Amino acid sequence: MKIIYWSGTGNTETMANLISSGLSNQGKSAELLRVESVNVDDLKNENILILGCPSMGDENLEEVDFEPFIESLKGLGAGKKVCLFGSYGWGDGEWMKKWEEQMDSYGFELPLESVIVNEAPEGDDKDLCIKFGENIAKL
């Protein structure tokens, strides 16, 4: 399993590590990868993709590395599940709704509710990320 993410301030990276901890709690493991180091061809045999990106600008995905990566997943979604997560500093999560719709249009199944956290994950938000990882492990 791979957790692929983009993080500018470290908040989404922290979420990725917490999700990985949740997977470990269930006896699973994941490779954590920054999006700029991922080759889409290496994902063809993955049944579940775990993707994380914060909200940027006017509630969009990061445009230099992450959005082109997401667009490269077109045609890869059939028969695959995707679990999405990310952090934000403003807005109401509109970027996540658009991202979910985009992944659905690519044929991915979204079996779990996506996780969004305002700023850095602390307290209950840490637990939410760990639980997300535990739930992914049960898919």
Coordinates of C-alpha atoms in Angstrom, one line a residue:
M1 CA 0.0 0.0 0.0
K2 CA 1.2 3.5 -0.7
I3 CA 0.3 6.9 0.9
I4 CA 1.0 9.6 -1.7
Y5 CA 0.9 13.2 -0.6
W6 CA 1.9 16.8 -1.2
S7 CA 2.6 19.0 1.9
G8 CA 3.7 22.6 2.0
T9 CA 3.6 23.3 5.7
G10 CA 3.9 19.7 7.0
N11 CA 0.3 19.4 8.1
T12 CA -0.7 16.9 5.4
E13 CA 2.6 15.0 5.9
T14 CA 1.7 14.7 9.6
M15 CA -1.7 13.3 8.6
A16 CA 0.0 10.8 6.3
N17 CA 2.2 9.6 9.2
L18 CA -0.8 9.3 11.5
I19 CA -2.7 7.3 8.8
S20 CA 0.3 5.0 8.4
S21 CA 0.2 4.5 12.2
G22 CA -3.5 3.4 11.9
L23 CA -2.6 0.9 9.2
S24 CA 0.2 -0.4 11.5
N25 CA -2.3 -0.8 14.3
Q26 CA -4.2 -3.3 12.1
G27 CA -1.1 -5.2 11.0
K28 CA -0.7 -3.4 7.6
S29 CA 2.0 -1.2 6.3
A30 CA 2.3 1.6 3.7
E31 CA 5.1 3.3 1.9
L32 CA 4.9 7.1 2.4
L33 CA 5.8 8.9 -0.8
R34 CA 5.9 12.6 -1.7
V35 CA 4.0 13.0 -5.0
E36 CA 6.9 14.4 -6.9
S37 CA 8.7 11.0 -6.5
V38 CA 5.9 8.8 -7.8
N39 CA 5.7 7.2 -11.2
V40 CA 2.1 6.4 -12.1
D41 CA 3.2 3.2 -13.8
D42 CA 4.2 1.9 -10.3
L43 CA 0.6 2.3 -9.2
K44 CA -1.0 -0.1 -11.7
N45 CA -0.9 -3.1 -9.4
E46 CA -2.2 -1.2 -6.3
N47 CA -5.8 -1.9 -5.4
I48 CA -6.1 1.0 -2.9
L49 CA -4.6 4.4 -3.4
I50 CA -4.3 6.7 -0.3
L51 CA -3.8 10.3 -1.5
G52 CA -3.3 13.5 0.5
C53 CA -3.2 17.1 -0.5
P54 CA -4.0 20.4 1.3
S55 CA -6.4 23.0 0.0
M56 CA -4.5 25.7 -1.9
G57 CA -5.5 29.1 -3.1
D58 CA -9.2 29.3 -3.9
E59 CA -9.9 25.8 -2.5
N60 CA -7.9 23.8 -5.2
L61 CA -5.4 21.0 -5.2
E62 CA -1.7 22.1 -5.3
E63 CA -1.2 22.9 -9.0
V64 CA 2.5 22.3 -9.8
D65 CA 3.0 18.7 -8.7
F66 CA -0.3 17.3 -7.3
E67 CA -2.9 18.3 -9.9
P68 CA -0.9 17.0 -12.8
F69 CA -0.4 13.7 -10.9
I70 CA -4.1 13.4 -10.3
E71 CA -4.8 14.1 -13.9
S72 CA -2.4 11.3 -14.9
L73 CA -4.6 8.8 -13.0
K74 CA -7.3 9.1 -15.6
G75 CA -8.0 5.6 -17.0
L76 CA -6.4 3.9 -13.9
G77 CA -9.5 3.9 -11.6
A78 CA -11.5 0.9 -12.8
G79 CA -11.5 -1.7 -10.0
K80 CA -9.5 0.5 -7.7
K81 CA -10.3 2.2 -4.4
V82 CA -9.1 5.6 -3.4
C83 CA -9.0 7.2 0.1
L84 CA -8.5 11.0 0.2
F85 CA -7.2 13.2 3.0
G86 CA -5.9 16.7 3.4
S87 CA -5.6 19.8 5.5
Y88 CA -6.9 23.3 5.0
G89 CA -6.6 26.8 6.6
W90 CA -9.8 28.4 5.3
G91 CA -13.0 27.6 3.5
D92 CA -15.4 24.8 4.0
G93 CA -13.8 21.8 2.3
E94 CA -15.1 22.6 -1.2
W95 CA -11.7 21.4 -2.6
M96 CA -12.3 18.0 -1.2
K97 CA -15.8 17.7 -2.7
K98 CA -14.4 18.7 -6.1
W99 CA -11.5 16.2 -5.7
E100 CA -13.9 13.4 -4.7
E101 CA -16.0 14.1 -7.8
Q102 CA -12.9 14.1 -10.0
M103 CA -11.8 10.7 -8.7
D104 CA -15.3 9.3 -9.1
S105 CA -15.3 10.5 -12.7
Y106 CA -12.0 8.6 -13.2
G107 CA -13.8 5.4 -12.1
F108 CA -12.3 5.1 -8.6
E109 CA -14.5 3.8 -5.8
L110 CA -14.4 6.0 -2.7
P111 CA -15.2 3.5 0.1
L112 CA -14.6 5.8 3.1
E113 CA -15.5 9.3 3.9
S114 CA -12.5 11.5 3.1
V115 CA -10.7 13.2 6.0
I116 CA -10.0 16.9 6.2
V117 CA -8.4 18.7 9.1
N118 CA -8.2 22.4 9.8
E119 CA -4.5 23.3 10.1
A120 CA -2.3 20.8 12.0
P121 CA -3.9 17.6 13.3
E122 CA -4.1 17.8 17.1
G123 CA -6.3 16.1 19.7
D124 CA -9.4 14.5 18.1
D125 CA -8.0 15.2 14.6
K126 CA -5.0 13.0 15.4
D127 CA -7.4 10.2 16.4
L128 CA -9.5 10.8 13.3
C129 CA -6.4 10.3 11.1
I130 CA -5.3 7.1 12.9
K131 CA -8.9 5.7 12.7
F132 CA -8.9 6.5 9.0
G133 CA -5.8 4.4 8.6
E134 CA -7.3 1.6 10.6
N135 CA -10.5 1.7 8.5
I136 CA -8.4 1.6 5.3
A137 CA -6.6 -1.5 6.6
K138 CA -10.0 -3.3 6.8
L139 CA -10.9 -2.7 3.2

